[in-house]
Coordinates of C-alpha atoms and ligand atoms in Angstrom, one line a residue:
X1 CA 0.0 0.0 0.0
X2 CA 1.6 3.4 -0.5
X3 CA 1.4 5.5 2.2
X4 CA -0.1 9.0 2.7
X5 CA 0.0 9.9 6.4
X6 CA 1.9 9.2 9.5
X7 CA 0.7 9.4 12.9
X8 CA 3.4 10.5 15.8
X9 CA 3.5 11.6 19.1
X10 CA 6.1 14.0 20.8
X11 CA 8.2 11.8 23.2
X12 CA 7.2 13.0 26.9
X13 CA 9.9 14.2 29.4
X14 CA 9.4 11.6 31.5
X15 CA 10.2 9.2 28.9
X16 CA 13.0 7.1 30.0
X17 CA 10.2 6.1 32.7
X18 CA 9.6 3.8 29.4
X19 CA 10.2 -0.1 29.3
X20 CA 13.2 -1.1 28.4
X21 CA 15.4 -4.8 28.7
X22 CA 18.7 -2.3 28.2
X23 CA 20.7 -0.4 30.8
X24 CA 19.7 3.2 29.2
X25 CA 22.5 5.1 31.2
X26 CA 21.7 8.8 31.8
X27 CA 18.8 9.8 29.2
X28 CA 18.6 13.5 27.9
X29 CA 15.7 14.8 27.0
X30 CA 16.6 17.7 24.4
X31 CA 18.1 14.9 22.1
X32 CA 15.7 12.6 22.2
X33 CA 13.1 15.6 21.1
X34 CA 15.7 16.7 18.3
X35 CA 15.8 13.0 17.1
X36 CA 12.2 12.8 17.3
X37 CA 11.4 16.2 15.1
X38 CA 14.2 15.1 12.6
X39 CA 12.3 11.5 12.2
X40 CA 9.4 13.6 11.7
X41 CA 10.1 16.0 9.0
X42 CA 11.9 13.6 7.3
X43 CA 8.6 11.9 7.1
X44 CA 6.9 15.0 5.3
X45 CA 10.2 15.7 3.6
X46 CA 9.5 12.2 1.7
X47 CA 5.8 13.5 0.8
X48 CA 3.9 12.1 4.2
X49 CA 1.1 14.1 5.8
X50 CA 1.8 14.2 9.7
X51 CA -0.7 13.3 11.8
X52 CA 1.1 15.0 15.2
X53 CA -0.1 13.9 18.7
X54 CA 1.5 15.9 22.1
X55 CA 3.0 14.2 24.7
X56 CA 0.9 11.9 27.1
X57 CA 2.7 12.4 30.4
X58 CA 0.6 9.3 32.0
X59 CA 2.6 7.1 29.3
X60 CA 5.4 7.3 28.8
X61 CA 6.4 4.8 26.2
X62 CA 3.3 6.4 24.3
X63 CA 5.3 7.9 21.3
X64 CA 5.8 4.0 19.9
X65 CA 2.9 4.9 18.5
X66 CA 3.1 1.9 16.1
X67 CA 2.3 -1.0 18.9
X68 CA -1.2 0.5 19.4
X69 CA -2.9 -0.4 16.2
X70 CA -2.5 -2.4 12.7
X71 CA -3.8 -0.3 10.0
X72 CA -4.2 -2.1 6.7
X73 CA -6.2 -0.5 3.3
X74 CA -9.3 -0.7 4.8
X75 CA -9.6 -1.0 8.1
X76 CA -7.6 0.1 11.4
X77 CA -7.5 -3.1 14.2
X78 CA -6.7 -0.9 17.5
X79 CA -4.6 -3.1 19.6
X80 CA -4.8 -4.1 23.4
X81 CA -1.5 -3.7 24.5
X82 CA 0.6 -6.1 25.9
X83 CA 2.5 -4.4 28.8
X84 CA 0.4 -3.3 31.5
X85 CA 1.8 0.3 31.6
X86 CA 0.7 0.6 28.2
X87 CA -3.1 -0.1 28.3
X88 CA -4.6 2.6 27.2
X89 CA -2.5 4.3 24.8
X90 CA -4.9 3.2 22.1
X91 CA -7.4 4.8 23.1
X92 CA -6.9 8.6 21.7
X93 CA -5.0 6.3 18.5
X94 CA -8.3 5.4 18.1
X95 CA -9.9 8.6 17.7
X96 CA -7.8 9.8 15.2
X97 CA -8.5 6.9 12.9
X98 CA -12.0 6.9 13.3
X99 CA -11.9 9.3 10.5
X100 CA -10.0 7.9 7.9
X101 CA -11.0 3.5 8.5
X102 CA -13.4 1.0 9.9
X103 CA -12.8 0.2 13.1
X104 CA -12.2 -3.2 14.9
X105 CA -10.9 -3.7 18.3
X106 CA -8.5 -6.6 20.0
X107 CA -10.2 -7.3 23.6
X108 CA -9.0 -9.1 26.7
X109 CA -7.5 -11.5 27.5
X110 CA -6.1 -11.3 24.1
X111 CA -2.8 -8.7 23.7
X112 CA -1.4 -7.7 20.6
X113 CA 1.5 -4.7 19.7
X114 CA 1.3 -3.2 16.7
X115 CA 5.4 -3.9 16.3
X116 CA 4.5 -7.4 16.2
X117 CA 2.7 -7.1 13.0
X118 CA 4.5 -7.1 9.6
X119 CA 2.2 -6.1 6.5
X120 CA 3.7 -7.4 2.9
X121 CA 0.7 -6.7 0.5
X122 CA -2.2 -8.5 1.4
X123 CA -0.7 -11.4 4.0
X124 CA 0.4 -10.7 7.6
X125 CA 3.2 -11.7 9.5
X126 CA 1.9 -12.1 13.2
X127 CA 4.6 -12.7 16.0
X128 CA 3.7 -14.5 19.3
X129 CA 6.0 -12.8 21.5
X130 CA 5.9 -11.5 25.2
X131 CA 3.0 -9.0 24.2
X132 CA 1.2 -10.7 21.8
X133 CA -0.2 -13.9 22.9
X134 CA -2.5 -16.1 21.3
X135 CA -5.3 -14.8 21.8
X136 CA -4.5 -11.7 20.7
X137 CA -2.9 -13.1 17.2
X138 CA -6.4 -15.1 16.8
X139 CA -8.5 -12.1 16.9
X140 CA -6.3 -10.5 14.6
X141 CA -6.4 -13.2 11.9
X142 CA -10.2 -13.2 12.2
X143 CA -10.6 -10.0 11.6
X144 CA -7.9 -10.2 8.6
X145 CA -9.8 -13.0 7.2
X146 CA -13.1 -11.2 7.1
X147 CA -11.4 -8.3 5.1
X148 CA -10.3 -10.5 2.5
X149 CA -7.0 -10.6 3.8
X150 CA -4.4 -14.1 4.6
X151 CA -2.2 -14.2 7.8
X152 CA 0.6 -16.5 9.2
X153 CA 1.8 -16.7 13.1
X154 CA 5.4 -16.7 13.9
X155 CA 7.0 -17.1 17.2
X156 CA 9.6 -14.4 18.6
X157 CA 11.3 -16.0 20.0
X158 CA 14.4 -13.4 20.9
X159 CA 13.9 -9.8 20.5
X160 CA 10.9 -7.5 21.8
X161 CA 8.5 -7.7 18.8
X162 CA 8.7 -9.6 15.5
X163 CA 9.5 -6.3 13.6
X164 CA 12.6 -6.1 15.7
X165 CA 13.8 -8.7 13.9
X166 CA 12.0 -8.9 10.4
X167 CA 11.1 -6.0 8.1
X168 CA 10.0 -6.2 4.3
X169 CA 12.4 -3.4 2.4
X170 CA 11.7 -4.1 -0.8
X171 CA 9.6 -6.6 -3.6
X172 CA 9.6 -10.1 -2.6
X173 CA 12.8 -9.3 0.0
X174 CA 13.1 -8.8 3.8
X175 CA 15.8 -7.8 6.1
X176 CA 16.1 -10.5 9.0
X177 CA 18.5 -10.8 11.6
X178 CA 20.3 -14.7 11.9
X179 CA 17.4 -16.0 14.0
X180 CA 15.1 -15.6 11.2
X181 CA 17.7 -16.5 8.3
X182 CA 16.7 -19.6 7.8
X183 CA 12.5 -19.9 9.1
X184 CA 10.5 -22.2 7.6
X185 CA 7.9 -19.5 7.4
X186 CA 10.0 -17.0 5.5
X187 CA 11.4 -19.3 2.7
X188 CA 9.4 -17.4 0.1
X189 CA 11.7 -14.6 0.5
X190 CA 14.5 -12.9 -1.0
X191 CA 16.5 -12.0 2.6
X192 CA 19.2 -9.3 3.7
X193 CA 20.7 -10.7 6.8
X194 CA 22.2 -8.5 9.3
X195 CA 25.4 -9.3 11.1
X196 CA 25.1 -10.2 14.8
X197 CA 26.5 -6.5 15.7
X198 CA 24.2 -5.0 13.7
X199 CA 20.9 -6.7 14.7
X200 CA 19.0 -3.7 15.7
X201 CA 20.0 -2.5 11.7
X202 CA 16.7 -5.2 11.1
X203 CA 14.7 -2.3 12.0
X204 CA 14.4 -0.3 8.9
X205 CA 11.2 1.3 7.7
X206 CA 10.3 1.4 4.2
X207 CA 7.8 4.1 3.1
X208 CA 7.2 4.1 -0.5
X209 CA 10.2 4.3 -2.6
X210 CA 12.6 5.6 0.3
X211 CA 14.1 3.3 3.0
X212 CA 14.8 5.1 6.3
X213 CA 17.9 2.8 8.4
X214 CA 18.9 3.7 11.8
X215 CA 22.9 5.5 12.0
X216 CA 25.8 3.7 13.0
X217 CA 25.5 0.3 11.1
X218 CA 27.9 0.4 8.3
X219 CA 27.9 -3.4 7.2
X220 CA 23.7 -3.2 6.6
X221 CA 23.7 0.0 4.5
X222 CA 25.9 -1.3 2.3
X223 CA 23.9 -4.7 1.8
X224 CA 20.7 -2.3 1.5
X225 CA 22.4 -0.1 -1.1
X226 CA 21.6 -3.1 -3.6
X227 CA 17.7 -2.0 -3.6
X228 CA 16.9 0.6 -6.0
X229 CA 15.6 2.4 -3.3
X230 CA 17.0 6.2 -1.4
X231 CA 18.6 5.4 1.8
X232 CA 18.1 7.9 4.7
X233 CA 20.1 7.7 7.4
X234 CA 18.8 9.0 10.8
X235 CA 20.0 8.8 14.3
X236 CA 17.8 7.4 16.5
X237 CA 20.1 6.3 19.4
X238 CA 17.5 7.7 22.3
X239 CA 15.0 5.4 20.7
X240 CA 17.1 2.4 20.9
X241 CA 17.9 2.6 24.9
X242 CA 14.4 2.3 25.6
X243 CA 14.2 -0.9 22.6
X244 CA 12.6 1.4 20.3
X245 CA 13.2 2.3 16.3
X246 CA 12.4 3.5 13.1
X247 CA 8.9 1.4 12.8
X248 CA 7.3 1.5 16.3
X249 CA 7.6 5.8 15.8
X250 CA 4.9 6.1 13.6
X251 CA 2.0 4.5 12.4
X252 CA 1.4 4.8 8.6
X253 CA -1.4 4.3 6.2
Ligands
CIR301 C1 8.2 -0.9 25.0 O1 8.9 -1.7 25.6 O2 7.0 -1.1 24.9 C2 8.8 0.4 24.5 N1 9.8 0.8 25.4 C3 9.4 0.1 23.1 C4 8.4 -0.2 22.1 C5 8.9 -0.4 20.7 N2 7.9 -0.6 19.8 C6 8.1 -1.3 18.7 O3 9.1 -2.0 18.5 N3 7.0 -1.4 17.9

């Protein structure tokens, strides 16, 4: 689908409050806002209508906007979180795509994040991970089903979400780290794989023809300088001590 808007919300000052499985060491508020507003206007830069949300002090992991819903052609599946400190978040998400798609909904006890969700055309990558379980993935295939659409689950396994790990960048291909080299589910594809040093490099985002990679990992640019695709570089080092990235910032459609 080519994309037209992006949704984002401004990081909040208490944001290294956030979840995180890393040791963030001392966080710093003015660059984390500067890396933000660059990811932002490079969004518009590469023809994107922003869709920009304040800060929600009451959560702060709430500018990963991405793990709150799945938004696919024609309709916008709002997630149920799967930490508890995040319940909630979807809820003004919601609002703002009442406008613009059908809405469906992912209830208790069933938990899905957004980041777990990989879209490549019509079929959807759904990861079972540590926030979404089963039930959560099982709602989500229903709902794909009834729009027409076909879905596969995946197991995590390592990593916080499946898009972590796996991101499509370009026709037929995906970007995988080592874990996901060789899956059974993913033998269809064309793969890039990262280096073990440069795992967090798996989380690229691809909007239309431009690919947007995170700074600092030299030995995946250069693999992903074989797609005939623009390569933007942007630093998003904040993002990544709380085991955040280039996908989970925005949610587009
Ligand atoms: C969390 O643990 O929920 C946040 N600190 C990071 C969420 C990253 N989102 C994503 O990968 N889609």
């Amino acid at each position: 689908m080519k994309f037209e808007y992006a949704i984002t919300r401004k990081p909040g000052e208490n944001f290294a409050q956030g979840l995180t499985t890393a040791d963030p060491g001392p966080s710093d508020y003015q660059r984390i806002l500067h890396q933000h507003t660059t990811y932002v206007e490079t969004l518009k830069a590469i023809g994107l209508k922003t869709i920009e949300l304040d800060a929600q002090s009451d959560y702060p992991d709430a500018h990963f906007v991405e793990d709150t819903a799945v938004v696919t052609p024609d309709v916008a599946i709002i997630t149920n979180p799967g930490a508890a400190s995040r319940q909630g978040e979807e809820e003004s998400i919601a609002e703002i795509l009442a406008p613009y798609r059908a809405l469906e909904h992912i209830h208790a006890p069933g938990t899905l994040d957004g980041g777990d969700v990989l879209m490549i055309e019509d079929h959807f990558f759904i990861g079972i991970s540590e926030r979404t379980n089963s039930e959560g993935a099982q709602q989500l295939s229903n709902i794909l089903e009834k729009y027409g659409k076909t879905w596969s689950m995946i197991p995590v396994g390592a990593g916080l979400h499946f898009k972590s790990s796996v991101n499509y960048v370009a026709p037929n291909t995906l970007i995988v780290t080592r874990d996901f080299a060789d899956h059974e589910a993913l033998t269809a594809y064309e793969k890039i794989v990262v280096n073990r040093e440069e795992e967090y490099a798996a989380n690229v985002l691809r909007v239309n023809d431009y690919l947007l990679v995170p700074r600092g990992f030299p030995d995946t640019q250069t693999k992903l300088r074989a797609l005939d695709l623009e390569i933007i570089e942007l630093d998003v080092s904040e993002m990544q001590k709380m085991d955040g990235g280039l996908t989970c910032l925005s949610l587009r459609f």
